[in-house]
Amino acid sequence: MSDTPPPPPPPQSPYQQGAALSPNDEKLWATLIHIGGILFGFLPAVLGYILLKDRGPFIRAHAATALNFQITLLIVYAIGVVTSLILVGFFLLIAAGILCVVFSIIAAVAANQGQYYTYPLTIKFVS
């Protein structure tokens, strides 16, 4: 009988998936992703999709929806900048900005209530 300690456990992989989020945490993160889109554009949606998509079905659906909306807005903003030379683009940029705020608030409220939401007028790039 020897008094040697047992071998240490194997090292944890840094690429291991995180634990599933609780329903309240999923609602919180989904709400923050939608509100973050108003303030920081597509960045919160991209980060939310990359970091949280495997942590629960609710957060995955909201992150994908927000990312699709933000990519669509980027396309609309690009078209608005190009067409601003003929003055139509200014109206397009104003309309896109207003729709971003309104739809993001509606999506954030739905996420906070635990409901799924799909932005209207959005091209589906990721799911």
mmCIF file of C-alpha atoms in Angstrom:
data_model
loop_
_atom_site.group_PDB
_atom_site.id
_atom_site.type_symbol
_atom_site.label_atom_id
_atom_site.label_comp_id
_atom_site.label_asym_id
_atom_site.label_seq_id
_atom_site.Cartn_x
_atom_site.Cartn_y
_atom_site.Cartn_z
ATOM 1 C CA MET A 1 0.000 0.000 0.000
ATOM 2 C CA SER A 2 1.468 3.242 -1.063
ATOM 3 C CA ASP A 3 0.459 6.719 -0.019
ATOM 4 C CA THR A 4 0.773 8.228 -3.467
ATOM 5 C CA PRO A 5 -2.020 10.612 -4.393
ATOM 6 C CA PRO A 6 -4.296 9.743 -7.288
ATOM 7 C CA PRO A 7 -3.359 11.206 -10.667
ATOM 8 C CA PRO A 8 -4.781 14.651 -11.458
ATOM 9 C CA PRO A 9 -7.911 14.797 -13.586
ATOM 10 C CA PRO A 10 -7.409 15.326 -17.316
ATOM 11 C CA PRO A 11 -7.207 18.973 -18.364
ATOM 12 C CA GLN A 12 -10.416 20.627 -19.503
ATOM 13 C CA SER A 13 -10.647 21.566 -23.140
ATOM 14 C CA PRO A 14 -10.877 25.335 -23.652
ATOM 15 C CA TYR A 15 -13.180 24.643 -26.593
ATOM 16 C CA GLN A 16 -15.793 22.780 -24.574
ATOM 17 C CA GLN A 17 -19.353 23.993 -24.922
ATOM 18 C CA GLY A 18 -20.691 26.018 -22.011
ATOM 19 C CA ALA A 19 -23.549 24.863 -19.902
ATOM 20 C CA ALA A 20 -27.063 25.622 -21.045
ATOM 21 C CA LEU A 21 -28.432 28.943 -19.876
ATOM 22 C CA SER A 22 -31.420 29.158 -17.596
ATOM 23 C CA PRO A 23 -34.631 30.470 -19.199
ATOM 24 C CA ASN A 24 -34.231 33.803 -17.396
ATOM 25 C CA ASP A 25 -30.645 34.161 -18.616
ATOM 26 C CA GLU A 26 -31.701 33.317 -22.165
ATOM 27 C CA LYS A 27 -34.392 36.011 -22.026
ATOM 28 C CA LEU A 28 -31.932 38.534 -20.623
ATOM 29 C CA TRP A 29 -29.260 37.897 -23.258
ATOM 30 C CA ALA A 30 -31.811 37.893 -26.088
ATOM 31 C CA THR A 31 -33.159 41.239 -24.872
ATOM 32 C CA LEU A 32 -29.651 42.696 -24.639
ATOM 33 C CA ILE A 33 -28.768 41.510 -28.139
ATOM 34 C CA HIS A 34 -31.807 43.261 -29.616
ATOM 35 C CA ILE A 35 -31.285 46.493 -27.672
ATOM 36 C CA GLY A 36 -27.564 46.388 -28.426
ATOM 37 C CA GLY A 37 -28.398 46.476 -32.129
ATOM 38 C CA ILE A 38 -29.791 49.981 -31.709
ATOM 39 C CA LEU A 39 -26.628 51.245 -30.064
ATOM 40 C CA PHE A 40 -23.839 49.179 -31.624
ATOM 41 C CA GLY A 41 -25.205 47.915 -34.961
ATOM 42 C CA PHE A 42 -24.484 44.327 -35.912
ATOM 43 C CA LEU A 43 -21.754 43.724 -33.291
ATOM 44 C CA PRO A 44 -24.007 42.460 -30.434
ATOM 45 C CA ALA A 45 -25.855 40.151 -32.825
ATOM 46 C CA VAL A 46 -22.624 38.685 -34.193
ATOM 47 C CA LEU A 47 -21.116 38.187 -30.742
ATOM 48 C CA GLY A 48 -24.362 36.790 -29.368
ATOM 49 C CA TYR A 49 -24.676 34.350 -32.236
ATOM 50 C CA ILE A 50 -21.070 33.172 -32.033
ATOM 51 C CA LEU A 51 -20.839 32.926 -28.239
ATOM 52 C CA LEU A 52 -24.364 31.952 -27.175
ATOM 53 C CA LYS A 53 -25.971 30.017 -30.033
ATOM 54 C CA ASP A 54 -25.201 26.636 -28.459
ATOM 55 C CA ARG A 55 -26.421 27.587 -24.980
ATOM 56 C CA GLY A 56 -30.154 27.149 -25.657
ATOM 57 C CA PRO A 57 -32.749 27.138 -28.420
ATOM 58 C CA PHE A 58 -34.365 30.417 -27.342
ATOM 59 C CA ILE A 59 -31.144 32.424 -27.396
ATOM 60 C CA ARG A 60 -30.096 30.801 -30.680
ATOM 61 C CA ALA A 61 -33.353 31.804 -32.367
ATOM 62 C CA HIS A 62 -33.152 35.392 -31.119
ATOM 63 C CA ALA A 63 -29.462 35.801 -31.918
ATOM 64 C CA ALA A 64 -29.988 34.457 -35.452
ATOM 65 C CA THR A 65 -33.025 36.689 -35.966
ATOM 66 C CA ALA A 66 -31.153 39.761 -34.731
ATOM 67 C CA LEU A 67 -28.135 38.921 -36.889
ATOM 68 C CA ASN A 68 -30.284 38.499 -39.983
ATOM 69 C CA PHE A 69 -31.935 41.861 -39.316
ATOM 70 C CA GLN A 70 -28.628 43.635 -38.747
ATOM 71 C CA ILE A 71 -27.098 42.194 -41.939
ATOM 72 C CA THR A 72 -30.180 43.306 -43.861
ATOM 73 C CA LEU A 73 -29.813 46.776 -42.340
ATOM 74 C CA LEU A 74 -26.152 46.905 -43.402
ATOM 75 C CA ILE A 75 -27.223 46.206 -46.968
ATOM 76 C CA VAL A 76 -29.917 48.896 -46.792
ATOM 77 C CA TYR A 77 -27.445 51.394 -45.300
ATOM 78 C CA ALA A 78 -24.967 50.662 -48.100
ATOM 79 C CA ILE A 79 -27.654 51.178 -50.729
ATOM 80 C CA GLY A 80 -28.733 54.362 -48.949
ATOM 81 C CA VAL A 81 -25.219 55.773 -48.967
ATOM 82 C CA VAL A 82 -24.765 55.008 -52.661
ATOM 83 C CA THR A 83 -28.152 56.438 -53.646
ATOM 84 C CA SER A 84 -27.770 59.516 -51.456
ATOM 85 C CA LEU A 85 -26.138 61.114 -54.484
ATOM 86 C CA ILE A 86 -29.615 61.341 -56.004
ATOM 87 C CA LEU A 87 -31.246 62.316 -52.674
ATOM 88 C CA VAL A 88 -33.338 59.144 -52.468
ATOM 89 C CA GLY A 89 -30.736 57.566 -50.224
ATOM 90 C CA PHE A 90 -31.272 60.118 -47.462
ATOM 91 C CA PHE A 91 -34.887 59.014 -47.097
ATOM 92 C CA LEU A 92 -33.798 55.389 -47.181
ATOM 93 C CA LEU A 93 -31.224 55.990 -44.425
ATOM 94 C CA ILE A 94 -33.756 57.800 -42.244
ATOM 95 C CA ALA A 95 -36.376 55.081 -42.755
ATOM 96 C CA ALA A 96 -33.854 52.318 -41.998
ATOM 97 C CA GLY A 97 -32.758 54.074 -38.796
ATOM 98 C CA ILE A 98 -36.340 54.471 -37.601
ATOM 99 C CA LEU A 99 -37.190 50.857 -38.436
ATOM 100 C CA CYS A 100 -34.068 49.676 -36.613
ATOM 101 C CA VAL A 101 -35.148 51.397 -33.398
ATOM 102 C CA VAL A 102 -38.821 50.388 -33.616
ATOM 103 C CA PHE A 103 -38.319 46.747 -34.608
ATOM 104 C CA SER A 104 -35.455 46.249 -32.139
ATOM 105 C CA ILE A 105 -37.594 47.514 -29.260
ATOM 106 C CA ILE A 106 -40.480 45.251 -30.301
ATOM 107 C CA ALA A 107 -38.088 42.284 -30.514
ATOM 108 C CA ALA A 108 -36.539 43.101 -27.133
ATOM 109 C CA VAL A 109 -39.965 43.255 -25.480
ATOM 110 C CA ALA A 110 -40.933 39.917 -27.052
ATOM 111 C CA ALA A 111 -37.659 38.345 -25.913
ATOM 112 C CA ASN A 112 -38.110 39.686 -22.395
ATOM 113 C CA GLN A 113 -41.580 38.105 -22.279
ATOM 114 C CA GLY A 114 -40.179 34.768 -23.436
ATOM 115 C CA GLN A 115 -41.743 34.932 -26.899
ATOM 116 C CA TYR A 116 -40.090 34.243 -30.226
ATOM 117 C CA TYR A 117 -39.946 37.121 -32.695
ATOM 118 C CA THR A 118 -39.156 37.458 -36.371
ATOM 119 C CA TYR A 119 -38.287 40.861 -37.805
ATOM 120 C CA PRO A 120 -40.358 41.825 -40.830
ATOM 121 C CA LEU A 121 -38.635 42.772 -44.093
ATOM 122 C CA THR A 122 -35.565 40.702 -43.234
ATOM 123 C CA ILE A 123 -33.464 38.480 -45.476
ATOM 124 C CA LYS A 124 -32.622 35.167 -43.784
ATOM 125 C CA PHE A 125 -28.855 34.611 -43.895
ATOM 126 C CA VAL A 126 -28.280 32.454 -40.790
ATOM 127 C CA SER A 127 -30.535 30.153 -38.821
#
